[in-house]
Amino acid sequence: MAAKKKRNGLKRERSRTDKSLTAERSATDQTMSHRREGTQRTADVARRKIQDEADRTLRTDRRAADAERARRSSVKPISRELETERRRAAEFLRRERQRADRSLARQRRHTDSALHEERRQRRETEMSLFARERGRTDRDLGEERIRTDDAFRLAAQRISQAATAGEKAAAAIVLRDEFLAIISHDLRTPLSVIAINAARLGRLVPAGQGAEQLRKMCLQIEEAVKRIARMVEELLEAESMALGKLRLPTKPGDLRDVAREAVDMVAPLVSAQGVSLEAALPEERVEASFDRDRILQVLSNLLGNAVKFTPKGGKVRLEIEKSDRLRVTVSDTGPGIPADQHDRVFRRFTQVRAAPGGVGLGLYIARRIVEAHGGEIGVSSRPGRGSTFFFTLPGAGHRGTKVDQ
């Protein structure tokens, strides 16, 4: 019964997705059509202005030439033969001008026809490319849905075949793990399509009124896709840690190198926020056994949070202290955290200080990484007095461990 409800819910969700996709495609086609028509109208107006200006110039030159010829004819009496010759020349000039006008009109008609054909071919090419891209997207989506359905049926069958409560619980965990993996894979394809098409549309925007606004909207779409992708990765990583699947290949190294790299990573954010960042590192090497990438993840998370929540003009400080255990602290002059919230900030899906684009997993992941190294993590803070996050690591020689549930 529960599996049937989930299938019905999945069908409804897919129906909503298909409707949304259709609406988005219709809106995209309409927007591109309006933009193309606007660009063509602008080009036609400019072309007509140029032609009108050329016609006015030609008429002016002709009138000036006629006036000069008339002036010369009236200077002194001329013979009848010369008068006849001038009339013939004037008639010849009139016929030449008529031929030139007809030739110019034919040339403009030919140019207009060629321009119309070029626009038609370009429009057909664009529609063909979009249709091909959409066809690939639909095929990929259909294949992903088939794989999702097969995996869902297989997982549901495993649960239904589990005889004992323990087997059912284990099967439910397998289903959850597979479902998250499938959803993450399903999301990556449409997210990639959205990001690629947003970048492509941003490059296709022609110069003119509203161009910068359209490019800004395309960039906003790309940034939103990146935030969603980061959320998916954090969700999968947190789920993997909760299931006890985190193993750390630790190696001896100098902790100061990782600290400097983390400082460099958050430097653009520091500049954008208008705060100062100070790193107080020992002069001598800080030997420890750690997973470089994971400790870099912890440091960049703590530094990034400190910078984001520190007001403009504030200070953030990174410090490494050596004693029987290595202690790393990140302090800020931000708003602080109430004492009754200190433990909650390290739980999954918890945000004491709301941040845009977050899901409350960063500090939870940091805690699991530090604990997997055999260390501890915590926070010292009071409202209005800033916050100090810290974690400890054992010295060199300690081996990585596995995170247990």
mmCIF file of C-alpha atoms in Angstrom:
data_model
loop_
_atom_site.group_PDB
_atom_site.id
_atom_site.type_symbol
_atom_site.label_atom_id
_atom_site.label_comp_id
_atom_site.label_asym_id
_atom_site.label_seq_id
_atom_site.Cartn_x
_atom_site.Cartn_y
_atom_site.Cartn_z
ATOM 1 C CA MET A 1 0.000 0.000 0.000
ATOM 2 C CA ALA A 2 2.807 2.389 0.929
ATOM 3 C CA ALA A 3 4.673 1.529 -2.280
ATOM 4 C CA LYS A 4 1.526 2.255 -4.305
ATOM 5 C CA LYS A 5 1.171 5.663 -2.640
ATOM 6 C CA LYS A 6 4.807 6.442 -3.406
ATOM 7 C CA ARG A 7 4.317 5.425 -7.053
ATOM 8 C CA ASN A 8 1.213 7.629 -7.300
ATOM 9 C CA GLY A 9 3.121 10.507 -5.740
ATOM 10 C CA LEU A 10 5.969 9.957 -8.200
ATOM 11 C CA LYS A 11 3.513 10.019 -11.123
ATOM 12 C CA ARG A 12 1.960 13.265 -9.896
ATOM 13 C CA GLU A 13 5.402 14.802 -9.466
ATOM 14 C CA ARG A 14 6.426 13.749 -12.965
ATOM 15 C CA SER A 15 3.194 15.173 -14.376
ATOM 16 C CA ARG A 16 3.939 18.497 -12.698
ATOM 17 C CA THR A 17 7.500 18.345 -14.031
ATOM 18 C CA ASP A 18 6.269 17.704 -17.578
ATOM 19 C CA LYS A 19 3.779 20.584 -17.377
ATOM 20 C CA SER A 20 6.455 22.897 -16.013
ATOM 21 C CA LEU A 21 8.892 21.816 -18.742
ATOM 22 C CA THR A 22 6.267 22.422 -21.436
ATOM 23 C CA ALA A 23 5.451 25.855 -20.030
ATOM 24 C CA GLU A 24 9.140 26.777 -19.839
ATOM 25 C CA ARG A 25 9.712 25.693 -23.441
ATOM 26 C CA SER A 26 6.686 27.673 -24.627
ATOM 27 C CA ALA A 27 7.889 30.757 -22.760
ATOM 28 C CA THR A 28 11.400 30.330 -24.193
ATOM 29 C CA ASP A 29 10.057 30.022 -27.750
ATOM 30 C CA GLN A 30 7.854 33.079 -27.301
ATOM 31 C CA THR A 31 10.685 35.134 -25.814
ATOM 32 C CA MET A 32 13.097 34.192 -28.593
ATOM 33 C CA SER A 33 10.450 34.935 -31.236
ATOM 34 C CA HIS A 34 9.746 38.376 -29.750
ATOM 35 C CA ARG A 35 13.454 39.126 -29.456
ATOM 36 C CA ARG A 36 14.105 38.005 -33.043
ATOM 37 C CA GLU A 37 11.200 40.082 -34.365
ATOM 38 C CA GLY A 38 12.376 43.104 -32.373
ATOM 39 C CA THR A 39 15.911 42.734 -33.719
ATOM 40 C CA GLN A 40 14.609 42.457 -37.280
ATOM 41 C CA ARG A 41 12.374 45.500 -36.869
ATOM 42 C CA THR A 42 15.303 47.509 -35.540
ATOM 43 C CA ALA A 43 17.487 46.400 -38.469
ATOM 44 C CA ASP A 44 14.726 47.229 -40.982
ATOM 45 C CA VAL A 45 14.216 50.701 -39.525
ATOM 46 C CA ALA A 46 17.952 51.368 -39.668
ATOM 47 C CA ARG A 47 18.142 50.066 -43.249
ATOM 48 C CA ARG A 48 15.205 52.269 -44.345
ATOM 49 C CA LYS A 49 16.825 55.298 -42.721
ATOM 50 C CA ILE A 50 20.054 54.648 -44.634
ATOM 51 C CA GLN A 51 18.155 54.227 -47.916
ATOM 52 C CA ASP A 52 16.116 57.390 -47.336
ATOM 53 C CA GLU A 53 19.278 59.339 -46.551
ATOM 54 C CA ALA A 54 20.926 58.017 -49.730
ATOM 55 C CA ASP A 55 17.855 59.019 -51.774
ATOM 56 C CA ARG A 56 17.836 62.514 -50.282
ATOM 57 C CA THR A 57 21.525 62.941 -51.027
ATOM 58 C CA LEU A 58 21.040 61.763 -54.615
ATOM 59 C CA ARG A 59 18.132 64.153 -55.166
ATOM 60 C CA THR A 60 20.126 67.038 -53.699
ATOM 61 C CA ASP A 61 23.116 66.282 -55.934
ATOM 62 C CA ARG A 62 20.878 66.051 -58.989
ATOM 63 C CA ARG A 63 19.153 69.351 -58.249
ATOM 64 C CA ALA A 64 22.520 71.030 -57.770
ATOM 65 C CA ALA A 65 23.776 69.603 -61.079
ATOM 66 C CA ASP A 66 20.630 70.763 -62.888
ATOM 67 C CA ALA A 67 20.904 74.248 -61.402
ATOM 68 C CA GLU A 68 24.540 74.536 -62.449
ATOM 69 C CA ARG A 69 23.713 73.402 -65.974
ATOM 70 C CA ALA A 70 20.856 75.917 -66.228
ATOM 71 C CA ARG A 71 23.116 78.722 -64.967
ATOM 72 C CA ARG A 72 25.734 77.983 -67.580
ATOM 73 C CA SER A 73 23.097 77.902 -70.322
ATOM 74 C CA SER A 74 21.838 81.359 -69.414
ATOM 75 C CA VAL A 75 25.213 83.086 -69.357
ATOM 76 C CA LYS A 76 25.222 84.178 -73.012
ATOM 77 C CA PRO A 77 23.246 83.555 -76.169
ATOM 78 C CA ILE A 78 24.058 80.325 -77.920
ATOM 79 C CA SER A 79 23.536 79.047 -81.386
ATOM 80 C CA ARG A 80 20.589 76.921 -82.340
ATOM 81 C CA GLU A 81 22.852 73.926 -82.952
ATOM 82 C CA LEU A 82 24.332 74.197 -79.480
ATOM 83 C CA GLU A 83 20.882 74.570 -77.948
ATOM 84 C CA THR A 84 19.769 71.419 -79.737
ATOM 85 C CA GLU A 85 22.848 69.576 -78.487
ATOM 86 C CA ARG A 86 22.153 70.665 -74.917
ATOM 87 C CA ARG A 87 18.554 69.460 -75.117
ATOM 88 C CA ARG A 88 19.799 66.113 -76.380
ATOM 89 C CA ALA A 89 22.297 65.946 -73.517
ATOM 90 C CA ALA A 90 19.559 66.810 -71.025
ATOM 91 C CA GLU A 91 17.299 64.087 -72.462
ATOM 92 C CA PHE A 92 20.153 61.575 -72.352
ATOM 93 C CA LEU A 93 20.873 62.515 -68.739
ATOM 94 C CA ARG A 94 17.185 62.076 -67.860
ATOM 95 C CA ARG A 95 17.116 58.588 -69.390
ATOM 96 C CA GLU A 96 20.363 57.658 -67.633
ATOM 97 C CA ARG A 97 18.918 58.752 -64.319
ATOM 98 C CA GLN A 98 15.788 56.660 -64.929
ATOM 99 C CA ARG A 99 17.928 53.609 -65.711
ATOM 100 C CA ALA A 100 20.012 54.245 -62.595
ATOM 101 C CA ASP A 101 16.859 54.535 -60.470
ATOM 102 C CA ARG A 102 15.444 51.308 -61.888
ATOM 103 C CA SER A 103 18.763 49.527 -61.301
ATOM 104 C CA LEU A 104 18.879 50.799 -57.717
ATOM 105 C CA ALA A 105 15.295 49.666 -57.117
ATOM 106 C CA ARG A 106 16.106 46.174 -58.502
ATOM 107 C CA GLN A 107 19.214 45.969 -56.342
ATOM 108 C CA ARG A 108 17.242 46.902 -53.226
ATOM 109 C CA ARG A 109 14.543 44.336 -54.053
ATOM 110 C CA HIS A 110 17.229 41.701 -54.508
ATOM 111 C CA THR A 111 18.852 42.700 -51.209
ATOM 112 C CA ASP A 112 15.512 42.560 -49.387
ATOM 113 C CA SER A 113 14.788 39.127 -50.873
ATOM 114 C CA ALA A 114 18.228 37.813 -49.890
ATOM 115 C CA LEU A 115 17.844 39.218 -46.372
ATOM 116 C CA HIS A 116 14.413 37.625 -46.038
ATOM 117 C CA GLU A 117 15.788 34.251 -47.186
ATOM 118 C CA GLU A 118 18.755 34.507 -44.795
ATOM 119 C CA ARG A 119 16.415 35.235 -41.892
ATOM 120 C CA ARG A 120 14.192 32.321 -42.864
ATOM 121 C CA GLN A 121 17.153 29.911 -43.025
ATOM 122 C CA ARG A 122 18.534 31.195 -39.710
ATOM 123 C CA ARG A 123 15.139 30.753 -38.067
ATOM 124 C CA GLU A 124 14.832 27.202 -39.435
ATOM 125 C CA THR A 125 18.368 26.390 -38.247
ATOM 126 C CA GLU A 126 17.647 27.688 -34.732
ATOM 127 C CA MET A 127 14.386 25.742 -34.538
ATOM 128 C CA SER A 128 16.150 22.603 -35.779
ATOM 129 C CA LEU A 129 18.908 22.963 -33.170
ATOM 130 C CA PHE A 130 16.407 23.563 -30.378
ATOM 131 C CA ALA A 131 14.264 20.633 -31.507
ATOM 132 C CA ARG A 132 17.329 18.375 -31.599
ATOM 133 C CA GLU A 133 18.463 19.540 -28.141
ATOM 134 C CA ARG A 134 14.989 19.074 -26.708
ATOM 135 C CA GLY A 135 14.742 15.649 -28.273
ATOM 136 C CA ARG A 136 17.975 14.596 -26.576
ATOM 137 C CA THR A 137 16.729 16.034 -23.290
ATOM 138 C CA ASP A 138 13.448 14.126 -23.580
ATOM 139 C CA ARG A 139 15.268 10.890 -24.413
ATOM 140 C CA ASP A 140 17.643 11.307 -21.479
ATOM 141 C CA LEU A 141 14.746 12.107 -19.165
ATOM 142 C CA GLY A 142 12.813 9.076 -20.393
ATOM 143 C CA GLU A 143 15.807 6.777 -19.893
ATOM 144 C CA GLU A 144 16.439 8.162 -16.402
ATOM 145 C CA ARG A 145 12.786 7.621 -15.488
ATOM 146 C CA ILE A 146 12.928 4.037 -16.720
ATOM 147 C CA ARG A 147 16.013 3.400 -14.572
ATOM 148 C CA THR A 148 14.326 5.101 -11.629
ATOM 149 C CA ASP A 149 11.221 2.936 -12.020
ATOM 150 C CA ASP A 150 13.297 -0.247 -12.284
ATOM 151 C CA ALA A 151 15.328 0.625 -9.198
ATOM 152 C CA PHE A 152 12.180 1.609 -7.295
ATOM 153 C CA ARG A 153 10.440 -1.669 -8.159
ATOM 154 C CA LEU A 154 13.543 -3.660 -7.206
ATOM 155 C CA ALA A 155 13.882 -1.870 -3.870
ATOM 156 C CA ALA A 156 10.158 -2.232 -3.155
ATOM 157 C CA GLN A 157 10.394 -5.937 -3.975
ATOM 158 C CA ARG A 158 13.286 -6.338 -1.531
ATOM 159 C CA ILE A 159 11.277 -4.704 1.225
ATOM 160 C CA SER A 160 8.196 -6.825 0.523
ATOM 161 C CA GLN A 161 10.323 -9.985 0.581
ATOM 162 C CA ALA A 162 11.983 -9.145 3.902
ATOM 163 C CA ALA A 163 10.554 -11.532 6.515
ATOM 164 C CA THR A 164 11.670 -10.061 9.813
ATOM 165 C CA ALA A 165 11.560 -6.550 11.204
ATOM 166 C CA GLY A 166 15.349 -6.370 11.082
ATOM 167 C CA GLU A 167 15.408 -7.378 7.421
ATOM 168 C CA LYS A 168 12.732 -4.810 6.616
ATOM 169 C CA ALA A 169 14.695 -2.093 8.383
ATOM 170 C CA ALA A 170 17.852 -3.036 6.462
ATOM 171 C CA ALA A 171 15.901 -3.076 3.191
ATOM 172 C CA ALA A 172 14.432 0.346 4.005
ATOM 173 C CA ILE A 173 17.948 1.736 4.503
ATOM 174 C CA VAL A 174 18.999 0.242 1.160
ATOM 175 C CA LEU A 175 15.925 1.782 -0.480
ATOM 176 C CA ARG A 176 16.713 5.173 1.035
ATOM 177 C CA ASP A 177 20.320 5.004 -0.113
ATOM 178 C CA GLU A 178 19.378 3.914 -3.644
ATOM 179 C CA PHE A 179 16.577 6.464 -3.837
ATOM 180 C CA LEU A 180 18.946 9.314 -2.915
ATOM 181 C CA ALA A 181 21.480 8.128 -5.476
ATOM 182 C CA ILE A 182 18.798 7.891 -8.170
ATOM 183 C CA ILE A 183 17.321 11.299 -7.350
ATOM 184 C CA SER A 184 20.765 12.896 -7.421
ATOM 185 C CA HIS A 185 21.428 11.367 -10.833
ATOM 186 C CA ASP A 186 17.971 12.424 -12.091
ATOM 187 C CA LEU A 187 18.590 15.984 -10.919
ATOM 188 C CA ARG A 188 22.025 16.325 -12.489
ATOM 189 C CA THR A 189 20.755 15.859 -16.071
ATOM 190 C CA PRO A 190 18.030 18.563 -16.041
ATOM 191 C CA LEU A 191 20.259 20.870 -13.997
ATOM 192 C CA SER A 192 23.022 20.507 -16.571
ATOM 193 C CA VAL A 193 20.554 21.212 -19.392
ATOM 194 C CA ILE A 194 19.273 24.325 -17.607
ATOM 195 C CA ALA A 195 22.806 25.617 -16.969
ATOM 196 C CA ILE A 196 23.970 24.954 -20.556
ATOM 197 C CA ASN A 197 20.915 26.571 -22.135
ATOM 198 C CA ALA A 198 21.098 29.566 -19.780
ATOM 199 C CA ALA A 199 24.726 30.147 -20.762
ATOM 200 C CA ARG A 200 23.844 29.690 -24.445
ATOM 201 C CA LEU A 201 20.947 32.160 -24.252
ATOM 202 C CA GLY A 202 23.213 34.655 -22.489
ATOM 203 C CA ARG A 203 25.639 34.478 -25.411
ATOM 204 C CA LEU A 204 22.841 34.774 -28.022
ATOM 205 C CA VAL A 205 21.376 37.973 -26.556
ATOM 206 C CA PRO A 206 21.879 40.698 -29.197
ATOM 207 C CA ALA A 207 22.993 44.190 -28.340
ATOM 208 C CA GLY A 208 20.183 46.659 -27.750
ATOM 209 C CA GLN A 209 17.604 47.707 -25.225
ATOM 210 C CA GLY A 210 17.175 45.145 -22.436
ATOM 211 C CA ALA A 211 20.258 43.096 -23.440
ATOM 212 C CA GLU A 212 22.092 43.594 -20.123
ATOM 213 C CA GLN A 213 18.969 42.682 -18.159
ATOM 214 C CA LEU A 214 18.552 39.461 -20.163
ATOM 215 C CA ARG A 215 22.219 38.536 -19.647
ATOM 216 C CA LYS A 216 21.862 39.223 -15.906
ATOM 217 C CA MET A 217 18.812 36.949 -15.765
ATOM 218 C CA CYS A 218 20.748 34.171 -17.520
ATOM 219 C CA LEU A 219 23.602 34.543 -15.001
ATOM 220 C CA GLN A 220 21.085 34.369 -12.140
ATOM 221 C CA ILE A 221 19.736 31.104 -13.576
ATOM 222 C CA GLU A 222 23.267 29.669 -13.721
ATOM 223 C CA GLU A 223 23.983 30.688 -10.113
ATOM 224 C CA ALA A 224 20.699 29.179 -8.919
ATOM 225 C CA VAL A 225 21.554 25.890 -10.650
ATOM 226 C CA LYS A 226 24.979 25.873 -8.973
ATOM 227 C CA ARG A 227 23.364 26.397 -5.543
ATOM 228 C CA ILE A 228 20.939 23.521 -6.113
ATOM 229 C CA ALA A 229 23.804 21.266 -7.253
ATOM 230 C CA ARG A 230 25.764 22.112 -4.076
ATOM 231 C CA MET A 231 22.696 21.283 -1.947
ATOM 232 C CA VAL A 232 22.350 17.892 -3.659
ATOM 233 C CA GLU A 233 26.032 17.099 -3.053
ATOM 234 C CA GLU A 234 25.774 18.122 0.613
ATOM 235 C CA LEU A 235 22.642 16.008 1.068
ATOM 236 C CA LEU A 236 24.284 12.924 -0.422
ATOM 237 C CA GLU A 237 27.492 13.461 1.556
ATOM 238 C CA ALA A 238 25.583 13.904 4.831
ATOM 239 C CA GLU A 239 23.536 10.769 4.129
ATOM 240 C CA SER A 240 26.684 8.790 3.394
ATOM 241 C CA MET A 241 28.217 9.960 6.682
ATOM 242 C CA ALA A 242 25.058 9.105 8.620
ATOM 243 C CA LEU A 243 25.226 5.562 7.225
ATOM 244 C CA GLY A 244 28.786 5.153 8.511
ATOM 245 C CA LYS A 245 30.457 5.126 5.100
ATOM 246 C CA LEU A 246 33.110 7.812 5.686
ATOM 247 C CA ARG A 247 36.671 6.514 5.668
ATOM 248 C CA LEU A 248 39.616 8.878 5.774
ATOM 249 C CA PRO A 249 42.992 8.047 4.175
ATOM 250 C CA THR A 250 45.160 10.189 6.453
ATOM 251 C CA LYS A 251 48.737 11.186 5.668
ATOM 252 C CA PRO A 252 51.324 13.167 7.654
ATOM 253 C CA GLY A 253 51.617 16.797 6.625
ATOM 254 C CA ASP A 254 51.959 20.430 7.663
ATOM 255 C CA LEU A 255 48.583 21.791 8.797
ATOM 256 C CA ARG A 256 49.704 25.342 7.971
ATOM 257 C CA ASP A 257 49.642 24.560 4.217
ATOM 258 C CA VAL A 258 45.973 23.584 4.359
ATOM 259 C CA ALA A 259 45.175 26.690 6.435
ATOM 260 C CA ARG A 260 46.817 28.968 3.849
ATOM 261 C CA GLU A 261 44.907 27.267 1.029
ATOM 262 C CA ALA A 262 41.603 27.743 2.887
ATOM 263 C CA VAL A 263 42.399 31.447 3.385
ATOM 264 C CA ASP A 264 43.043 31.808 -0.363
ATOM 265 C CA MET A 265 39.743 30.080 -1.161
ATOM 266 C CA VAL A 266 37.640 32.538 0.862
ATOM 267 C CA ALA A 267 39.607 35.625 -0.221
ATOM 268 C CA PRO A 268 36.989 36.687 -2.860
ATOM 269 C CA LEU A 269 34.206 36.397 -0.265
ATOM 270 C CA VAL A 270 36.269 38.428 2.230
ATOM 271 C CA SER A 271 36.695 41.197 -0.337
ATOM 272 C CA ALA A 272 33.008 41.182 -1.286
ATOM 273 C CA GLN A 273 31.853 41.326 2.367
ATOM 274 C CA GLY A 274 34.211 44.158 3.264
ATOM 275 C CA VAL A 275 35.733 42.409 6.297
ATOM 276 C CA SER A 276 39.333 41.706 7.309
ATOM 277 C CA LEU A 277 40.822 38.221 7.678
ATOM 278 C CA GLU A 278 43.907 37.501 9.809
ATOM 279 C CA ALA A 279 45.749 34.167 9.927
ATOM 280 C CA ALA A 280 47.940 33.598 12.998
ATOM 281 C CA LEU A 281 50.028 30.537 12.113
ATOM 282 C CA PRO A 282 53.089 29.164 13.953
ATOM 283 C CA GLU A 283 56.488 29.800 12.376
ATOM 284 C CA GLU A 284 57.525 26.160 12.700
ATOM 285 C CA ARG A 285 55.824 23.221 10.966
ATOM 286 C CA VAL A 286 52.589 21.895 12.446
ATOM 287 C CA GLU A 287 52.887 18.146 11.926
ATOM 288 C CA ALA A 288 49.691 16.083 11.956
ATOM 289 C CA SER A 289 48.168 13.066 10.240
ATOM 290 C CA PHE A 290 45.013 14.077 8.353
ATOM 291 C CA ASP A 291 43.020 13.837 5.144
ATOM 292 C CA ARG A 292 44.042 17.036 3.358
ATOM 293 C CA ASP A 293 40.870 17.484 1.283
ATOM 294 C CA ARG A 294 38.535 16.863 4.221
ATOM 295 C CA ILE A 295 40.341 19.211 6.610
ATOM 296 C CA LEU A 296 40.361 21.829 3.837
ATOM 297 C CA GLN A 297 36.597 21.313 3.602
ATOM 298 C CA VAL A 298 36.216 21.906 7.352
ATOM 299 C CA LEU A 299 38.393 25.037 7.341
ATOM 300 C CA SER A 300 36.718 26.584 4.279
ATOM 301 C CA ASN A 301 33.297 25.886 5.839
ATOM 302 C CA LEU A 302 34.173 27.551 9.157
ATOM 303 C CA LEU A 303 35.900 30.501 7.464
ATOM 304 C CA GLY A 304 33.076 30.924 4.947
ATOM 305 C CA ASN A 305 30.456 30.987 7.718
ATOM 306 C CA ALA A 306 32.475 33.463 9.765
ATOM 307 C CA VAL A 307 32.899 35.845 6.822
ATOM 308 C CA LYS A 308 29.233 35.605 5.769
ATOM 309 C CA PHE A 309 27.904 36.435 9.230
ATOM 310 C CA THR A 310 30.401 39.193 10.043
ATOM 311 C CA PRO A 311 29.119 42.694 9.239
ATOM 312 C CA LYS A 312 31.065 45.071 7.005
ATOM 313 C CA GLY A 313 34.169 46.385 8.742
ATOM 314 C CA GLY A 314 34.346 43.375 11.082
ATOM 315 C CA LYS A 315 37.206 40.946 11.635
ATOM 316 C CA VAL A 316 37.740 37.213 11.201
ATOM 317 C CA ARG A 317 40.770 35.434 12.692
ATOM 318 C CA LEU A 318 42.198 31.973 12.006
ATOM 319 C CA GLU A 319 44.655 30.575 14.550
ATOM 320 C CA ILE A 320 46.496 27.284 15.087
ATOM 321 C CA GLU A 321 47.772 26.402 18.578
ATOM 322 C CA LYS A 322 50.152 23.561 19.427
ATOM 323 C CA SER A 323 49.934 21.627 22.694
ATOM 324 C CA ASP A 324 49.300 17.955 23.447
ATOM 325 C CA ARG A 325 46.627 18.197 20.722
ATOM 326 C CA LEU A 326 46.453 20.630 17.814
ATOM 327 C CA ARG A 327 43.721 23.240 18.194
ATOM 328 C CA VAL A 328 42.374 25.303 15.282
ATOM 329 C CA THR A 329 40.084 28.279 16.004
ATOM 330 C CA VAL A 330 38.072 30.551 13.714
ATOM 331 C CA SER A 331 36.680 33.627 15.485
ATOM 332 C CA ASP A 332 34.533 36.478 14.171
ATOM 333 C CA THR A 333 32.935 39.727 15.350
ATOM 334 C CA GLY A 334 29.471 38.769 14.127
ATOM 335 C CA PRO A 335 26.129 38.708 15.979
ATOM 336 C CA GLY A 336 26.957 35.610 18.028
ATOM 337 C CA ILE A 337 24.902 32.522 18.919
ATOM 338 C CA PRO A 338 22.757 31.978 22.057
ATOM 339 C CA ALA A 339 24.191 29.428 24.522
ATOM 340 C CA ASP A 340 21.172 27.100 24.211
ATOM 341 C CA GLN A 341 21.850 26.802 20.449
ATOM 342 C CA HIS A 342 25.512 25.755 20.610
ATOM 343 C CA ASP A 343 24.815 22.026 20.299
ATOM 344 C CA ARG A 344 22.103 22.431 17.670
ATOM 345 C CA VAL A 345 24.364 24.098 15.089
ATOM 346 C CA PHE A 346 26.163 20.787 14.493
ATOM 347 C CA ARG A 347 22.983 18.806 13.808
ATOM 348 C CA ARG A 348 21.689 17.933 10.368
ATOM 349 C CA PHE A 349 19.334 20.418 8.660
ATOM 350 C CA THR A 350 19.771 22.991 11.426
ATOM 351 C CA GLN A 351 20.435 26.693 10.817
ATOM 352 C CA VAL A 352 20.603 28.959 13.860
ATOM 353 C CA ARG A 353 21.740 31.882 11.702
ATOM 354 C CA ALA A 354 19.818 31.609 8.433
ATOM 355 C CA ALA A 355 21.963 31.863 5.306
ATOM 356 C CA PRO A 356 20.643 32.138 1.748
ATOM 357 C CA GLY A 357 21.082 28.987 -0.323
ATOM 358 C CA GLY A 358 21.947 26.703 2.635
ATOM 359 C CA VAL A 359 20.285 23.566 3.951
ATOM 360 C CA GLY A 360 21.959 23.322 7.362
ATOM 361 C CA LEU A 361 24.476 20.568 6.581
ATOM 362 C CA GLY A 362 27.852 22.341 6.515
ATOM 363 C CA LEU A 363 28.629 22.190 10.248
ATOM 364 C CA TYR A 364 27.178 18.689 10.551
ATOM 365 C CA ILE A 365 29.580 17.482 7.838
ATOM 366 C CA ALA A 366 32.457 19.321 9.521
ATOM 367 C CA ARG A 367 31.665 17.576 12.843
ATOM 368 C CA ARG A 368 31.645 14.118 11.223
ATOM 369 C CA ILE A 369 34.982 14.800 9.500
ATOM 370 C CA VAL A 370 36.675 16.026 12.676
ATOM 371 C CA GLU A 371 35.333 13.100 14.709
ATOM 372 C CA ALA A 372 36.545 10.682 12.022
ATOM 373 C CA HIS A 373 40.045 12.113 12.631
ATOM 374 C CA GLY A 374 39.707 11.415 16.345
ATOM 375 C CA GLY A 375 39.201 15.079 17.197
ATOM 376 C CA GLU A 376 36.478 17.266 18.691
ATOM 377 C CA ILE A 377 34.633 20.327 17.426
ATOM 378 C CA GLY A 378 32.717 23.016 19.312
ATOM 379 C CA VAL A 379 31.715 26.665 19.537
ATOM 380 C CA SER A 380 32.044 29.436 22.115
ATOM 381 C CA SER A 381 29.745 32.401 21.570
ATOM 382 C CA ARG A 382 27.490 35.007 23.152
ATOM 383 C CA PRO A 383 24.901 37.206 21.395
ATOM 384 C CA GLY A 384 26.482 40.478 20.316
ATOM 385 C CA ARG A 385 30.019 39.287 21.154
ATOM 386 C CA GLY A 386 30.901 37.251 18.065
ATOM 387 C CA SER A 387 31.597 33.519 17.809
ATOM 388 C CA THR A 388 34.633 31.238 18.028
ATOM 389 C CA PHE A 389 34.441 27.823 16.365
ATOM 390 C CA PHE A 390 37.241 25.399 17.138
ATOM 391 C CA PHE A 391 38.299 21.845 16.467
ATOM 392 C CA THR A 392 41.132 19.649 17.679
ATOM 393 C CA LEU A 393 43.290 17.086 15.927
ATOM 394 C CA PRO A 394 45.748 14.541 17.282
ATOM 395 C CA GLY A 395 49.391 14.985 16.334
ATOM 396 C CA ALA A 396 51.303 13.084 13.651
ATOM 397 C CA GLY A 397 51.015 9.295 13.797
ATOM 398 C CA HIS A 398 47.270 9.113 14.454
ATOM 399 C CA ARG A 399 45.453 6.971 11.871
ATOM 400 C CA GLY A 400 42.078 7.826 10.329
ATOM 401 C CA THR A 401 38.959 6.114 11.588
ATOM 402 C CA LYS A 402 35.513 5.287 10.271
ATOM 403 C CA VAL A 403 32.490 7.352 11.239
ATOM 404 C CA ASP A 404 30.015 5.178 13.174
ATOM 405 C CA GLN A 405 26.317 5.763 13.518
#
